[in-house]
PDB file of C-alpha atoms in Angstrom:
ATOM      1  CA  ALA A  10     -42.842 -20.817  60.224  1.00  0.00           C
ATOM      2  CA  GLY A  11     -44.206 -21.286  56.694  1.00  0.00           C
ATOM      3  CA  ALA A  12     -43.323 -18.654  54.115  1.00  0.00           C
ATOM      4  CA  ALA A  13     -41.225 -16.777  56.662  1.00  0.00           C
ATOM      5  CA  SER A  14     -38.685 -19.596  56.721  1.00  0.00           C
ATOM      6  CA  ARG A  15     -38.260 -19.641  52.958  1.00  0.00           C
ATOM      7  CA  GLY A  16     -36.615 -16.288  52.420  1.00  0.00           C
ATOM      8  CA  ASP A  17     -37.467 -12.629  52.372  1.00  0.00           C
ATOM      9  CA  VAL A  18     -40.407 -10.856  53.980  1.00  0.00           C
ATOM     10  CA  LEU A  19     -41.666  -7.318  53.334  1.00  0.00           C
ATOM     11  CA  GLU A  20     -43.758  -5.476  55.920  1.00  0.00           C
ATOM     12  CA  LEU A  21     -45.494  -2.382  54.522  1.00  0.00           C
ATOM     13  CA  GLY A  22     -46.562   0.303  56.975  1.00  0.00           C
ATOM     14  CA  CYS A  23     -44.848  -1.621  59.730  1.00  0.00           C
ATOM     15  CA  GLY A  24     -45.047   0.786  62.667  1.00  0.00           C
ATOM     16  CA  ARG A  25     -43.573  -1.233  65.528  1.00  0.00           C
ATOM     17  CA  GLY A  26     -43.046  -4.114  63.101  1.00  0.00           C
ATOM     18  CA  LEU A  27     -44.407  -6.918  65.248  1.00  0.00           C
ATOM     19  CA  PRO A  28     -45.382  -9.242  62.343  1.00  0.00           C
ATOM     20  CA  GLY A  29     -42.011  -8.688  60.657  1.00  0.00           C
ATOM     21  CA  LEU A  30     -40.178  -9.251  63.931  1.00  0.00           C
ATOM     22  CA  TRP A  31     -42.103 -12.497  64.357  1.00  0.00           C
ATOM     23  CA  ALA A  32     -41.057 -13.554  60.850  1.00  0.00           C
ATOM     24  CA  LEU A  33     -37.436 -12.651  61.567  1.00  0.00           C
ATOM     25  CA  ARG A  34     -37.448 -14.648  64.762  1.00  0.00           C
ATOM     26  CA  ASN A  35     -39.089 -17.613  63.022  1.00  0.00           C
ATOM     27  CA  GLY A  36     -36.657 -18.143  60.198  1.00  0.00           C
ATOM     28  CA  ALA A  37     -36.983 -15.366  57.619  1.00  0.00           C
ATOM     29  CA  ALA A  38     -33.654 -14.758  55.924  1.00  0.00           C
ATOM     30  CA  ARG A  39     -34.296 -11.028  55.555  1.00  0.00           C
ATOM     31  CA  VAL A  40     -37.126  -8.732  56.576  1.00  0.00           C
ATOM     32  CA  ALA A  41     -37.648  -5.337  54.961  1.00  0.00           C
ATOM     33  CA  PHE A  42     -39.537  -2.999  57.300  1.00  0.00           C
ATOM     34  CA  SER A  43     -41.183  -0.007  55.630  1.00  0.00           C
ATOM     35  CA  ASP A  44     -42.981   2.910  57.272  1.00  0.00           C
ATOM     36  CA  PHE A  45     -43.553   6.559  56.417  1.00  0.00           C
ATOM     37  CA  ASP A  46     -42.493   7.625  59.921  1.00  0.00           C
ATOM     38  CA  SER A  47     -38.702   7.497  60.196  1.00  0.00           C
ATOM     39  CA  ALA A  48     -38.807   8.188  63.948  1.00  0.00           C
ATOM     40  CA  VAL A  49     -40.871   5.050  64.576  1.00  0.00           C
ATOM     41  CA  LEU A  50     -38.457   2.980  62.488  1.00  0.00           C
ATOM     42  CA  GLU A  51     -35.360   4.337  64.219  1.00  0.00           C
ATOM     43  CA  ASP A  52     -36.620   4.601  67.791  1.00  0.00           C
ATOM     44  CA  LEU A  53     -38.778   1.501  68.001  1.00  0.00           C
ATOM     45  CA  THR A  54     -38.606  -0.989  65.130  1.00  0.00           C
ATOM     46  CA  ARG A  55     -34.821  -0.908  64.652  1.00  0.00           C
ATOM     47  CA  ALA A  56     -34.267  -1.090  68.420  1.00  0.00           C
ATOM     48  CA  ASP A  57     -36.607  -4.074  68.774  1.00  0.00           C
ATOM     49  CA  ALA A  58     -34.951  -5.877  65.856  1.00  0.00           C
ATOM     50  CA  ALA A  59     -31.519  -5.319  67.415  1.00  0.00           C
ATOM     51  CA  ARG A  60     -32.685  -6.967  70.647  1.00  0.00           C
ATOM     52  CA  LEU A  61     -34.125  -9.950  68.808  1.00  0.00           C
ATOM     53  CA  SER A  62     -32.181 -13.200  68.782  1.00  0.00           C
ATOM     54  CA  SER A  63     -32.218 -14.049  65.096  1.00  0.00           C
ATOM     55  CA  THR A  64     -29.964 -15.230  62.301  1.00  0.00           C
ATOM     56  CA  GLY A  65     -31.883 -13.144  59.759  1.00  0.00           C
ATOM     57  CA  ALA A  66     -31.136  -9.592  58.627  1.00  0.00           C
ATOM     58  CA  ALA A  67     -33.380  -6.550  59.015  1.00  0.00           C
ATOM     59  CA  PHE A  68     -33.583  -3.647  56.565  1.00  0.00           C
ATOM     60  CA  PHE A  69     -35.406  -0.369  57.213  1.00  0.00           C
ATOM     61  CA  TYR A  70     -37.038   1.998  54.715  1.00  0.00           C
ATOM     62  CA  ALA A  71     -38.635   5.290  55.742  1.00  0.00           C
ATOM     63  CA  GLY A  72     -40.760   7.472  53.517  1.00  0.00           C
ATOM     64  CA  ASP A  73     -43.221   7.310  50.683  1.00  0.00           C
ATOM     65  CA  TRP A  74     -44.001   3.908  49.154  1.00  0.00           C
ATOM     66  CA  ARG A  75     -43.505   5.233  45.629  1.00  0.00           C
ATOM     67  CA  GLY A  76     -39.723   5.068  46.094  1.00  0.00           C
ATOM     68  CA  LEU A  77     -39.730   1.732  47.897  1.00  0.00           C
ATOM     69  CA  PRO A  78     -39.423  -0.635  44.902  1.00  0.00           C
ATOM     70  CA  ASP A  79     -36.244   1.109  43.699  1.00  0.00           C
ATOM     71  CA  ALA A  80     -34.770   1.161  47.211  1.00  0.00           C
ATOM     72  CA  LEU A  81     -35.445  -2.557  47.637  1.00  0.00           C
ATOM     73  CA  ARG A  82     -33.811  -3.380  44.296  1.00  0.00           C
ATOM     74  CA  ARG A  83     -30.732  -1.306  45.247  1.00  0.00           C
ATOM     75  CA  ASP A  84     -30.356  -3.498  48.334  1.00  0.00           C
ATOM     76  CA  GLY A  85     -30.556  -6.677  46.284  1.00  0.00           C
ATOM     77  CA  PHE A  86     -34.143  -7.688  46.950  1.00  0.00           C
ATOM     78  CA  GLY A  87     -36.153  -9.417  44.250  1.00  0.00           C
ATOM     79  CA  THR A  88     -39.669 -10.635  44.831  1.00  0.00           C
ATOM     80  CA  PHE A  89     -41.047 -11.470  48.255  1.00  0.00           C
ATOM     81  CA  PRO A  90     -42.780 -14.771  49.033  1.00  0.00           C
ATOM     82  CA  LEU A  91     -44.517 -13.000  51.926  1.00  0.00           C
ATOM     83  CA  VAL A  92     -45.775  -9.389  52.111  1.00  0.00           C
ATOM     84  CA  LEU A  93     -47.313  -8.241  55.395  1.00  0.00           C
ATOM     85  CA  SER A  94     -49.478  -5.199  56.058  1.00  0.00           C
ATOM     86  CA  ALA A  95     -52.141  -4.407  58.645  1.00  0.00           C
ATOM     87  CA  GLU A  96     -54.139  -1.250  59.271  1.00  0.00           C
ATOM     88  CA  THR A  97     -51.885   0.528  56.817  1.00  0.00           C
ATOM     89  CA  ALA A  98     -53.922   2.737  54.492  1.00  0.00           C
ATOM     90  CA  TYR A  99     -56.424   5.164  55.925  1.00  0.00           C
ATOM     91  CA  ARG A 100     -57.012   7.297  52.822  1.00  0.00           C
ATOM     92  CA  GLU A 101     -57.827   6.356  49.237  1.00  0.00           C
ATOM     93  CA  ASP A 102     -54.645   7.918  47.819  1.00  0.00           C
ATOM     94  CA  THR A 103     -52.424   5.971  50.201  1.00  0.00           C
ATOM     95  CA  ALA A 104     -54.352   2.775  49.480  1.00  0.00           C
ATOM     96  CA  GLU A 105     -53.433   3.127  45.812  1.00  0.00           C
ATOM     97  CA  GLU A 106     -49.756   3.688  46.688  1.00  0.00           C
ATOM     98  CA  LEU A 107     -49.851   0.676  48.999  1.00  0.00           C
ATOM     99  CA  ALA A 108     -51.324  -1.504  46.269  1.00  0.00           C
ATOM    100  CA  ALA A 109     -48.647  -0.377  43.805  1.00  0.00           C
ATOM    101  CA  ALA A 110     -45.845  -1.071  46.295  1.00  0.00           C
ATOM    102  CA  GLY A 111     -47.286  -4.514  47.030  1.00  0.00           C
ATOM    103  CA  ALA A 112     -47.585  -5.302  43.322  1.00  0.00           C
ATOM    104  CA  ALA A 113     -43.958  -4.304  42.770  1.00  0.00           C
ATOM    105  CA  ALA A 114     -42.845  -6.583  45.614  1.00  0.00           C
TER     106      ALA A 114
END
């Protein structure tokens, strides 16, 4: 399981959250799922995580990445040994926000 088994994982722009769900199932202590679309998080990602047989914990963050670092700190997260993101930024302005959120993680 590699880095996933050592602690916390952050998935930026998770959508369905398949990489984060894989990490959760393979030993991650906690996975923070982040996506701008709250409906996707609530209707799909959260539901899939609830069905998953795992000893880890899932956290869900909807909205702009600029507020993500503060939200993660409020929930007791520090740094992440593994940050996941795929096909996340489609515009230059969101790419900059993504990079800043990743750097803060």
